[in-house]
XYZ file of C-alpha atoms in Angstrom:
311
model
C 0.517 0.358 0.191
C 1.304 3.430 -1.009
C 2.217 5.942 1.442
C -0.130 8.560 0.375
C -2.974 5.742 0.554
C -2.030 4.569 4.035
C -2.183 8.758 4.870
C -5.724 8.586 3.560
C -6.432 5.548 5.672
C -5.116 6.833 8.687
C -7.157 10.544 8.149
C -10.187 8.536 7.772
C -9.720 6.266 10.945
C -8.771 9.333 13.280
C -11.806 11.546 11.363
C -13.927 8.307 12.402
C -12.726 8.229 16.422
C -13.333 12.150 16.525
C -16.842 11.686 15.776
C -17.416 9.166 17.875
C -15.891 11.361 20.648
C -18.101 14.460 20.025
C -21.129 12.162 19.635
C -20.452 10.844 23.193
C -19.589 14.320 24.595
C -22.679 15.625 22.862
C -25.316 13.212 24.096
C -23.819 13.325 27.783
C -23.499 16.905 28.020
C -26.972 17.536 26.690
C -28.100 14.855 29.394
C -26.171 16.026 32.397
C -26.696 19.880 31.587
C -30.440 19.255 31.755
C -30.128 17.071 35.308
C -27.458 19.724 36.867
C -30.083 22.246 35.978
C -32.276 20.494 37.617
C -30.347 19.828 40.461
C -28.730 23.390 41.052
C -31.782 25.424 40.616
C -31.611 28.178 37.222
C -29.942 30.945 39.912
C -27.329 28.534 40.670
C -26.404 27.140 37.418
C -26.252 30.638 36.193
C -23.922 31.475 38.876
C -21.963 28.667 37.703
C -21.739 29.462 34.155
C -20.911 33.043 34.690
C -18.510 32.559 37.417
C -16.722 29.622 36.184
C -16.984 30.776 32.421
C -14.303 33.372 33.384
C -11.935 31.040 33.571
C -13.560 28.203 31.645
C -13.289 30.140 28.452
C -9.809 30.829 28.918
C -9.398 27.001 27.876
C -10.102 28.689 24.488
C -6.316 29.487 24.817
C -4.792 26.507 26.046
C -6.308 24.729 22.505
C -4.915 27.498 20.276
C -1.816 27.010 22.250
C -1.935 23.189 21.648
C -2.654 23.698 18.124
C 0.349 25.357 17.257
C 2.877 23.220 19.114
C 1.314 20.390 17.932
C 2.289 21.988 14.132
C 6.145 22.273 15.369
C 6.246 18.855 16.839
C 4.482 17.498 13.766
C 6.724 19.536 11.689
C 9.685 17.910 13.587
C 8.717 14.244 13.426
C 7.997 14.857 9.112
C 11.959 15.644 8.840
C 12.338 12.011 10.070
C 15.887 11.321 11.900
C 17.041 15.028 11.271
C 13.990 16.317 13.293
C 14.203 17.152 17.249
C 10.598 16.901 18.995
C 11.871 16.334 22.090
C 13.419 19.884 22.400
C 10.233 21.310 20.968
C 8.122 19.725 22.955
C 10.228 20.742 26.442
C 10.504 24.295 25.015
C 6.663 24.593 24.622
C 5.891 22.949 28.274
C 8.224 25.712 29.639
C 6.201 28.431 27.619
C 2.972 26.931 29.003
C 4.534 27.125 32.774
C 5.444 30.847 32.126
C 1.888 31.540 30.869
C 0.558 29.186 34.045
C 2.167 31.513 36.677
C 1.103 34.521 34.663
C -2.523 33.504 34.666
C -2.610 32.368 38.284
C -1.262 36.257 39.551
C -4.037 37.592 37.015
C -6.819 35.353 38.587
C -6.200 36.055 41.929
C -5.684 39.252 41.793
C -7.751 41.265 39.222
C -10.084 38.338 38.260
C -11.109 37.762 41.768
C -11.872 41.242 42.548
C -14.067 41.516 39.858
C -15.877 38.549 40.761
C -16.247 39.464 44.167
C -17.181 43.242 43.381
C -18.631 43.395 40.242
C -20.530 40.003 38.948
C -24.173 39.893 39.870
C -24.092 37.280 42.902
C -27.594 36.426 44.521
C -27.376 37.577 48.545
C -25.890 34.458 50.450
C -24.427 32.934 47.276
C -21.435 34.806 47.556
C -19.275 32.103 49.428
C -20.510 29.455 46.718
C -19.136 31.850 43.735
C -15.890 32.442 45.690
C -14.922 28.522 45.348
C -16.871 28.111 42.077
C -13.865 30.650 40.662
C -11.122 28.950 42.451
C -12.078 25.157 41.033
C -12.402 27.129 37.608
C -8.854 28.639 38.132
C -7.137 25.421 39.092
C -9.303 23.419 36.395
C -7.742 26.091 33.795
C -4.267 25.660 34.984
C -3.849 21.984 35.014
C -5.402 22.358 31.019
C -2.769 24.972 30.074
C 0.120 22.109 31.756
C -1.435 19.660 30.089
C -1.438 21.326 26.644
C 1.850 19.915 25.617
C 0.532 16.266 26.336
C -2.335 17.163 23.856
C -0.314 18.529 21.095
C 1.843 15.281 21.384
C -1.047 12.814 20.863
C -2.776 14.755 18.143
C 1.064 15.266 16.092
C 1.457 11.204 16.424
C -2.320 11.421 15.053
C -3.469 8.814 17.808
C -7.220 10.377 17.689
C -8.529 7.041 19.108
C -6.856 7.962 22.668
C -9.033 10.651 22.397
C -12.160 8.727 22.026
C -11.164 6.106 24.608
C -10.632 8.703 27.431
C -13.907 10.176 26.135
C -15.850 6.967 27.001
C -14.213 7.196 30.492
C -15.149 11.416 30.843
C -18.591 10.302 29.780
C -18.655 7.559 32.701
C -17.190 10.152 35.299
C -19.698 12.931 34.392
C -22.573 10.600 34.876
C -20.933 9.807 38.188
C -20.709 13.320 39.230
C -24.510 13.835 38.253
C -25.390 10.899 40.482
C -23.116 12.341 43.314
C -24.665 15.971 43.086
C -28.224 13.918 43.674
C -27.054 11.959 46.959
C -24.474 14.136 48.900
C -25.780 16.364 51.578
C -23.598 18.937 50.438
C -24.045 22.799 48.949
C -24.930 21.723 45.798
C -23.144 24.591 43.292
C -19.867 23.597 45.612
C -20.315 20.537 45.487
C -20.900 20.296 41.603
C -17.545 22.479 41.046
C -15.553 20.238 43.355
C -16.293 17.135 41.169
C -15.917 18.456 37.798
C -12.612 19.596 39.381
C -11.137 16.093 40.331
C -12.893 14.794 36.825
C -10.450 16.877 34.999
C -7.649 15.860 37.081
C -7.886 12.547 36.759
C -8.266 12.908 32.992
C -5.069 15.078 32.808
C -3.208 12.205 34.956
C -4.199 9.684 32.388
C -3.089 11.728 29.136
C 0.449 12.565 31.127
C 1.039 8.704 31.960
C -0.590 8.034 28.118
C 2.401 10.319 26.601
C 5.130 9.480 28.962
C 4.770 5.621 28.206
C 3.904 6.152 24.379
C 6.253 8.571 23.113
C 9.825 9.028 23.404
C 10.074 12.849 23.092
C 7.878 13.364 26.308
C 9.773 14.995 29.086
C 8.464 16.692 31.950
C 12.054 18.955 32.065
C 12.174 22.232 31.188
C 14.264 24.084 28.338
C 14.551 27.797 27.223
C 15.539 28.221 23.692
C 15.356 31.451 22.886
C 15.388 30.722 19.230
C 12.892 27.810 19.543
C 10.604 29.722 21.988
C 10.465 32.719 19.621
C 9.335 30.621 16.892
C 7.012 28.793 18.579
C 5.358 32.397 20.076
C 5.210 34.118 17.043
C 3.324 31.212 15.518
C 1.123 31.246 18.840
C 0.658 35.012 18.406
C -1.241 34.858 15.194
C -3.455 31.499 16.741
C -4.354 33.558 20.153
C -5.769 36.566 18.223
C -8.745 34.210 17.200
C -8.838 33.100 20.543
C -8.900 36.516 21.728
C -11.878 37.518 20.084
C -13.899 34.595 20.555
C -13.442 34.766 24.399
C -14.344 38.639 24.316
C -17.346 37.966 22.816
C -18.648 34.900 24.609
C -17.351 35.776 27.772
C -17.841 39.568 27.412
C -21.508 38.739 26.293
C -22.087 36.732 29.717
C -20.687 39.373 32.117
C -23.058 41.952 30.202
C -26.045 39.537 30.755
C -24.767 39.036 34.270
C -24.545 42.936 35.460
C -27.901 43.773 33.552
C -30.144 40.659 34.078
C -28.828 38.177 36.692
C -27.648 34.663 37.055
C -30.982 33.384 35.472
C -30.065 34.735 31.585
C -27.064 33.422 32.141
C -28.243 29.926 32.838
C -30.184 30.090 29.277
C -27.065 31.521 27.381
C -25.364 28.719 29.045
C -27.863 26.080 27.086
C -27.625 27.755 23.884
C -23.853 28.063 23.852
C -23.293 24.069 24.633
C -25.854 23.186 21.227
C -23.325 26.308 19.352
C -20.233 24.473 20.505
C -21.292 20.897 19.313
C -22.361 22.253 15.830
C -18.479 24.105 15.652
C -17.230 20.391 16.646
C -18.436 19.088 13.414
C -15.954 21.195 11.220
C -12.913 21.208 13.490
C -12.749 17.599 14.309
C -12.083 17.090 10.480
C -9.462 19.808 10.671
C -7.870 18.188 13.732
C -7.541 14.709 11.964
C -6.154 16.399 8.754
C -3.676 18.904 9.743
C -1.067 16.540 11.201
C -0.517 14.637 8.106
C -0.461 17.817 5.967
C 2.143 19.147 8.286
C 4.181 15.624 7.945
C 4.188 15.925 4.153
C 4.987 19.219 4.032
C 8.166 18.714 6.452
C 9.486 15.880 4.332
C 9.074 17.899 1.034
C 6.199 15.717 -0.500
C 4.844 18.791 -2.002
C 2.675 16.636 -4.734
C 1.169 14.644 -1.785
C 0.063 17.162 0.215
C -1.404 19.160 -2.492
C -3.560 16.055 -3.576
C -4.318 15.618 -0.156
C -5.875 19.017 0.097
C -7.472 18.795 -3.216
C -9.458 15.761 -2.161
């Protein structure tokens, strides 16, 4: 079988796994949202989405950073023996650590001040809103520090890993819904803590998988001025779209909260989930085809690359 046919087969298989993952996440998200809304109540559900959303929406930044780093690692893998994906991985991990420290400082100063003093939180729910925010901050930092591991999986075109781990994620979130109903604690705080625990467990699985499957996976930090500059320059362009999306989505959430309160935030949160599901239809194919295109370009197979893009 030719290299082109193998590549096309890999893209088809990866696209299938990504769409299976999307369907699992979509079905469970719609079901759990309904149950969580019923259990928390409209007001608390709105609080969770506006307060947690301030940090959760920043996950778009980590996704864009992961996409950029995946491009550089994929390029090095495509170069074969002359490539150095280990160096790229360690440099990118260092960049993520720096970004995480900056984010933590901003979140615990400016961000916390805004949540406490400016958001429209019902009287008596200030403490719950505080813990929702803190759990969201930790969740984002974990996601950011793990972005280089996600990039490594995409670069190696192991999309089935995302599908398999999504099955685990599905059952964990169903478990969260069950525990939310039976445990006798503040439901809003309990939900935030349980979601944080799920995210920590997912990060552990991804990190463990990469550490045992990919030789270029290393926890050691490295700052190389030339490589770091290349990564940051490329990332700045991918982040520009992320800034626009975050500014629109979370800016609208905050405005709705300031003028109408958390009940309206709850309504928009449900609509946003449907919007995210629709956007995944196109994004999944992009994720599947991008690594193959970059590898063909890196090894100089321009004819095969153009043929793949024109199919």
